Coordinates of C-alpha atoms (C1' of nucleotides) in Angstrom, one line a residue:
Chain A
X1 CA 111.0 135.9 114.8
X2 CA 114.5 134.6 114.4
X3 CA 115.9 131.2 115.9
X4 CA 118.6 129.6 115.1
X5 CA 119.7 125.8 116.5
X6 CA 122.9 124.6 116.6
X7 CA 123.0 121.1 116.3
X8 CA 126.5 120.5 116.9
X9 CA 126.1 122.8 120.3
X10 CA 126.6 121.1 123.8
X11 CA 124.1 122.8 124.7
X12 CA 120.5 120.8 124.6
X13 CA 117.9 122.1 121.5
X14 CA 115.5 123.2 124.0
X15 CA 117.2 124.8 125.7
X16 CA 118.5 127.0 123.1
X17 CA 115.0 127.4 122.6
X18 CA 114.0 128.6 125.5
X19 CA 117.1 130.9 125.9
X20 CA 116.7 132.7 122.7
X21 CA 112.9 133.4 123.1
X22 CA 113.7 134.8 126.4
X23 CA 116.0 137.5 124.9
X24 CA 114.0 138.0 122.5
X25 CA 111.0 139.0 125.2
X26 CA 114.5 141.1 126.6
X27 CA 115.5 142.9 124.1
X28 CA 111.2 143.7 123.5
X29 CA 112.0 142.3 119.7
X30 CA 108.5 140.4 120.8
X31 CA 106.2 141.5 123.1
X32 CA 103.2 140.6 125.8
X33 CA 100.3 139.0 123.2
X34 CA 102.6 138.4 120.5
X35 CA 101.3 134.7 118.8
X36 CA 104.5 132.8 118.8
X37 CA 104.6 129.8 115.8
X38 CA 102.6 126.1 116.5
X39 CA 105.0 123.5 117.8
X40 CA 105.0 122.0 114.4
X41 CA 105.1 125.2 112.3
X42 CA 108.4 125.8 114.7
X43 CA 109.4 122.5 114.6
X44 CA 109.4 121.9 110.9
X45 CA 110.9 125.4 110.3
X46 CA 113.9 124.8 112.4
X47 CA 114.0 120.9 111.2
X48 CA 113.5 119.4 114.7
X49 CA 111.1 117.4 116.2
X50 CA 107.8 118.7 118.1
X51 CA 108.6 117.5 121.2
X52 CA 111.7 119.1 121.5
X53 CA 109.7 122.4 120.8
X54 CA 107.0 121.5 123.2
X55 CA 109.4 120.7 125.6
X56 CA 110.5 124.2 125.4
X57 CA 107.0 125.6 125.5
X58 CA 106.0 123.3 128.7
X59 CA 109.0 125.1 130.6
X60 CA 108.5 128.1 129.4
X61 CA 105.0 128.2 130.2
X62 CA 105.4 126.6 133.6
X63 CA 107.2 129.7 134.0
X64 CA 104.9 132.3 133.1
X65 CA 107.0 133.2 130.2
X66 CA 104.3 132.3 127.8
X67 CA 100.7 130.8 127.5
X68 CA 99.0 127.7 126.0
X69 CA 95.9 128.8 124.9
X70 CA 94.7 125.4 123.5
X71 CA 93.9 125.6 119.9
X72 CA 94.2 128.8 119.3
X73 CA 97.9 129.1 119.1
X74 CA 100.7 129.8 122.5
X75 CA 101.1 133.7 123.1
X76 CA 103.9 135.7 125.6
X77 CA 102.3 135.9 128.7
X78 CA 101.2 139.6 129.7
X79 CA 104.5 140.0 132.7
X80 CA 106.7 137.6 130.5
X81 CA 109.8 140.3 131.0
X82 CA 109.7 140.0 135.0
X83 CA 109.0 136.4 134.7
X84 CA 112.4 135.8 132.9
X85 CA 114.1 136.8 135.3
X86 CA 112.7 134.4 138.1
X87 CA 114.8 132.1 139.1
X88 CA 113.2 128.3 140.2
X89 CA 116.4 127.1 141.2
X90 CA 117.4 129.7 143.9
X91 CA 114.7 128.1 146.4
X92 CA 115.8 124.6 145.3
X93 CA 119.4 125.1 146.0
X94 CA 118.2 126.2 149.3
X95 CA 115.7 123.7 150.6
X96 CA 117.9 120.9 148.9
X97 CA 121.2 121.9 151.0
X98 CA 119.3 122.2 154.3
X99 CA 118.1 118.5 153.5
X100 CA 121.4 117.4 152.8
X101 CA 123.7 119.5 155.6
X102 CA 121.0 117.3 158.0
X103 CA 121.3 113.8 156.5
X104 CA 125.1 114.1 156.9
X105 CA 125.0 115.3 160.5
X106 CA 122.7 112.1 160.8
X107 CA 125.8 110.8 159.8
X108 CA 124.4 109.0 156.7
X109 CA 127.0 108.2 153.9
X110 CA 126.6 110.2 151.0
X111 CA 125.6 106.6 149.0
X112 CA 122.9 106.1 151.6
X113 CA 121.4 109.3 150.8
X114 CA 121.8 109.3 147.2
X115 CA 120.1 105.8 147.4
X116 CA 117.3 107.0 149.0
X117 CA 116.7 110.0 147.3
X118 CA 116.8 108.3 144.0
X119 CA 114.2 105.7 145.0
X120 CA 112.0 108.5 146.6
X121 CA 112.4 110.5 143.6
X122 CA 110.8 107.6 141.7
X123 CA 107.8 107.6 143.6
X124 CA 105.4 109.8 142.3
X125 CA 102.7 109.8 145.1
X126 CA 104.9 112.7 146.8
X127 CA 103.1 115.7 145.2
X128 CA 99.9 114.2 144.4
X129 CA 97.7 112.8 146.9
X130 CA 97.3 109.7 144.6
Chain B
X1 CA 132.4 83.3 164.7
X2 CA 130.9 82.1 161.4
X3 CA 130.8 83.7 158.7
X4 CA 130.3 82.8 154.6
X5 CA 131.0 85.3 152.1
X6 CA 128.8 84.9 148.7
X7 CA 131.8 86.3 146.0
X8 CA 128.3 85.7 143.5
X9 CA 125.9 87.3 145.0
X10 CA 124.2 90.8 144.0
X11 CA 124.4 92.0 147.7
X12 CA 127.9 93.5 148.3
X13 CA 130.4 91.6 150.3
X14 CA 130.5 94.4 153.0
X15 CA 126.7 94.6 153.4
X16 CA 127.1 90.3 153.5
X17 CA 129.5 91.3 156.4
X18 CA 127.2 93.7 158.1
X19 CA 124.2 91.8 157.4
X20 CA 125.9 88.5 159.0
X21 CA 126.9 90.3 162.1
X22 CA 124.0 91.8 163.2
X23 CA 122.4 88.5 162.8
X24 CA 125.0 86.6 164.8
X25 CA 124.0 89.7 167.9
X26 CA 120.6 88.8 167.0
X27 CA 120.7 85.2 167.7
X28 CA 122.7 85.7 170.5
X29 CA 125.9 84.0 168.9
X30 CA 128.3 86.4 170.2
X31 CA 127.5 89.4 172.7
X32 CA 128.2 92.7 174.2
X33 CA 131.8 92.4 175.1
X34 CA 133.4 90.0 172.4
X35 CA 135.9 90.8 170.7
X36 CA 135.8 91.0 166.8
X37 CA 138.6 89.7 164.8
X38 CA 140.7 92.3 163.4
X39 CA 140.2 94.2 159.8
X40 CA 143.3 92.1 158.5
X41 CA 142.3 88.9 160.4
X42 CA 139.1 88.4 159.4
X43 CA 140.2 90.0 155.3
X44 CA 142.5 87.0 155.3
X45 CA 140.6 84.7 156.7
X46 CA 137.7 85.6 154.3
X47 CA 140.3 85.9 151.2
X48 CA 138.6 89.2 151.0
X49 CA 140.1 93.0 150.8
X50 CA 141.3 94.6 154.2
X51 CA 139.3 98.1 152.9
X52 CA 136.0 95.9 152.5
X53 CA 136.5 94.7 156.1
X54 CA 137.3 98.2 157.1
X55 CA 133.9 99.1 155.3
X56 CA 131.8 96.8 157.2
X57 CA 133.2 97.5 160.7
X58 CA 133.2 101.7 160.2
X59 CA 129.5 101.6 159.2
X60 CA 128.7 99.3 162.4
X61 CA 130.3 101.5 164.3
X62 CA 128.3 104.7 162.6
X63 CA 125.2 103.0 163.6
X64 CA 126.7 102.0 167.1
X65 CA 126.8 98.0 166.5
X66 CA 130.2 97.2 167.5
X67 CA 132.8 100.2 169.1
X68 CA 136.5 100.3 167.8
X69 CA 139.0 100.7 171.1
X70 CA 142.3 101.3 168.2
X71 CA 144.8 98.8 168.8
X72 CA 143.0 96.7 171.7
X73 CA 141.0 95.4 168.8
X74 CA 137.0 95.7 167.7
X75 CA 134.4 94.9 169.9
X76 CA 130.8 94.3 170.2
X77 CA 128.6 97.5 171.7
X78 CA 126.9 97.1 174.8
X79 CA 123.5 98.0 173.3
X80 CA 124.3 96.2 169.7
X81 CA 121.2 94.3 170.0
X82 CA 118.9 96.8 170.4
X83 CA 120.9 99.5 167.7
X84 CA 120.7 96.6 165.0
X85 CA 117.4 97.8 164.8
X86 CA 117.8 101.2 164.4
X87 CA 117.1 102.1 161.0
X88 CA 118.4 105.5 160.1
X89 CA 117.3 105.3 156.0
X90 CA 113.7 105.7 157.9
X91 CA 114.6 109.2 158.9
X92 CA 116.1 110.1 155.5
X93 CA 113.1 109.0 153.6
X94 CA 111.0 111.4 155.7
X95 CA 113.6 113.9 155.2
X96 CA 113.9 113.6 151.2
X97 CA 110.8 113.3 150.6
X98 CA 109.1 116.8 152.3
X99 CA 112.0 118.5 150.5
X100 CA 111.0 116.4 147.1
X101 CA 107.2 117.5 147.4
X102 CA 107.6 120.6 147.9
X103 CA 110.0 121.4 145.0
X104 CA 107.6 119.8 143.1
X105 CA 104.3 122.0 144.6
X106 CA 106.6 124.5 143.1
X107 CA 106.4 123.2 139.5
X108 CA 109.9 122.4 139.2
X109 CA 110.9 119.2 136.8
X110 CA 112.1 115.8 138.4
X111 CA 115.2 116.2 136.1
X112 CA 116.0 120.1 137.7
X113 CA 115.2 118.5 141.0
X114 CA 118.2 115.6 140.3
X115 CA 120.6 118.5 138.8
X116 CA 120.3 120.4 142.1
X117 CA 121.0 117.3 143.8
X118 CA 123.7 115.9 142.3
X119 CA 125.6 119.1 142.6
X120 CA 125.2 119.9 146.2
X121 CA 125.6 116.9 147.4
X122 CA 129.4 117.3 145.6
X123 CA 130.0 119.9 147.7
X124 CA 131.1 118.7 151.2
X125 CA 130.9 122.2 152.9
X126 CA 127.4 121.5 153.9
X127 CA 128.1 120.2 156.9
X128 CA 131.5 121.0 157.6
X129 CA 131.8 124.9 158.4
X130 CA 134.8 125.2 156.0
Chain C
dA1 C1' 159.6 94.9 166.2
dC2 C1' 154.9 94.2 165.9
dA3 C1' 149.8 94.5 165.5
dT4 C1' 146.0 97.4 165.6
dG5 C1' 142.6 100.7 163.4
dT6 C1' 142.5 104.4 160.2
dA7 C1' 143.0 107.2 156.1
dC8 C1' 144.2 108.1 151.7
dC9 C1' 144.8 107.5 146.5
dA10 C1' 144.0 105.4 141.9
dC11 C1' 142.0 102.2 138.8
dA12 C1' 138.8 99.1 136.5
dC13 C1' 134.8 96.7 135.7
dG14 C1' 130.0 96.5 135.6
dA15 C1' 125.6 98.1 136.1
dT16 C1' 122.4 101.7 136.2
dC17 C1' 120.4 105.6 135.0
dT18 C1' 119.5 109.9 132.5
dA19 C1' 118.8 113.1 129.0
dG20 C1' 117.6 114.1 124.6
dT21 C1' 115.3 113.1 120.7
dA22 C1' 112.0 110.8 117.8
dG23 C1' 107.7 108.6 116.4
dT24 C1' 103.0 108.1 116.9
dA25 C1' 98.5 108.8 118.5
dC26 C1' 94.7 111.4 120.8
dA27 C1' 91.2 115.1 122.2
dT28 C1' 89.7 119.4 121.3
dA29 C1' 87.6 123.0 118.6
dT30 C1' 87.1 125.5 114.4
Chain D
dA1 C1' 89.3 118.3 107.2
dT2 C1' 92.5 120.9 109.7
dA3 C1' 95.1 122.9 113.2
dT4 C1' 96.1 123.2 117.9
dG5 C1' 98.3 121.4 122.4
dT6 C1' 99.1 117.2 124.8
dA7 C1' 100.5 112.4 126.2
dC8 C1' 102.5 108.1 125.6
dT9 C1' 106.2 104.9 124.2
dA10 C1' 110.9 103.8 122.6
dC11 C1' 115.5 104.3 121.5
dT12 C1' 120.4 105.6 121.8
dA13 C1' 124.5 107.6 123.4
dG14 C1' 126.6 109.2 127.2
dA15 C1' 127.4 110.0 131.9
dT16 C1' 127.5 108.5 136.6
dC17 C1' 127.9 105.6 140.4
dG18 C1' 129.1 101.8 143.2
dT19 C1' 132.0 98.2 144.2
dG20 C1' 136.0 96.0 144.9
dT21 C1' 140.8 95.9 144.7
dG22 C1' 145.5 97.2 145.4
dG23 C1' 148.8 99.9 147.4
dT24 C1' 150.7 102.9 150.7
dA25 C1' 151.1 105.5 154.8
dC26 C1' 150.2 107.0 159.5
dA27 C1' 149.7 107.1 164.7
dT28 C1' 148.9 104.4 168.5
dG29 C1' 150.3 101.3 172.1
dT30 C1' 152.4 96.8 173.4

DNA sequence: ACATGTACCACACGATCTAGTAGTACATAT
DNA sequence: ATATGTACTACTAGATCGTGTGGTACATGT
């Protein structure tokens, strides 16, 4: 398994982590139940730190790309190639610009709802029933 | 009409302005009917910026505090007292934050969330039709 | 001619915030 | 003892935003 990180890249580490395993899944150069490397066996092959790596691996995994399996090692999740393809974003984009399109026919300034929306966003009790 | 501008405080001179004019409604200082001093007036009088004025008096006239007639001056609206109270951040926050849990039900990451954001709400076609 | 509200633009200062990374420590299970 | 994933804190550079200001321009109506 070949990655390589460029440092200088304006791209962020992880995510040239998670972009590169994905083609790798693509182009089926590793495949469903493959073991991929610990984060620190990654992380000090590459020279970077472990939580960049597990950064990449709590993403990816989030995903269904690949799956923690505790101690015994991180493996490519058994529909990682479909999975790769999903795209999270789409139904944000959508949900997000309904929200917004009403707040400004409220006829709230754009400050006003960037205000809000970054105080809300701080507030963690929105998902979890505290 | 009465008013002190704070050039030291935190809170910005227009929201001093809005602040102080919905109080002087409240208290019944001046009332439905009276006539504001003009945007260059009062920006004068105040040693203050004729945009920060013009600030103040278009967001109490969003929120439906005080009613612009163009040239025949700025006045106060006939239901100012009761609109001072309207609080239109309260139906933002219920707003933002259904659309902010459930983007996270969906597993996505508080900083994905803010990317979304920031970018749509750059885009002012969402609520005018092109 | 004059005053009004309104609408732009551009700039600068300051404050805030975020992302990314790093370091360290912990619980688990062999 | 060792390896795994995980969680927490902290730091730094960079970006972003808001605010306020200044300037200019316009249409309106007196």
């Amino acid at each position: 398994m070949e990655i390589l990180i460029d440092t200088d890249s304006a791209e962020p580490i992880f995510g040239q982590l998670i972009s590169q395993i994905k083609q790798l899944i693509n182009s089926d150069a590793i495949q469903p139940g493959f073991q991929l490397p610990s984060i620190r066996q990654l992380a000090t092959d590459l020279g970077i730190n472990q939580n960049t790596v597990a950064k990449a691996y709590k993403l990816l995994e989030r995903d269904a790309v690949i799956v923690s399996k505790g101690y015994r090692g991180t493996f490519i999740h058994p529909q990682a190639k479909q999975n790769c393809l999903v795209d999270h974003s789409q139904q944000a984009r959508l949900l997000l610009s309904q929200t917004i399109g009403q707040l400004r026919e409220l006829g709230l300034t754009d400050s006003e709802i960037r205000l809000q929306f970054a105080e809300l966003l701080k507030d963690r009790t929105l998902v979890e029933p505290v």
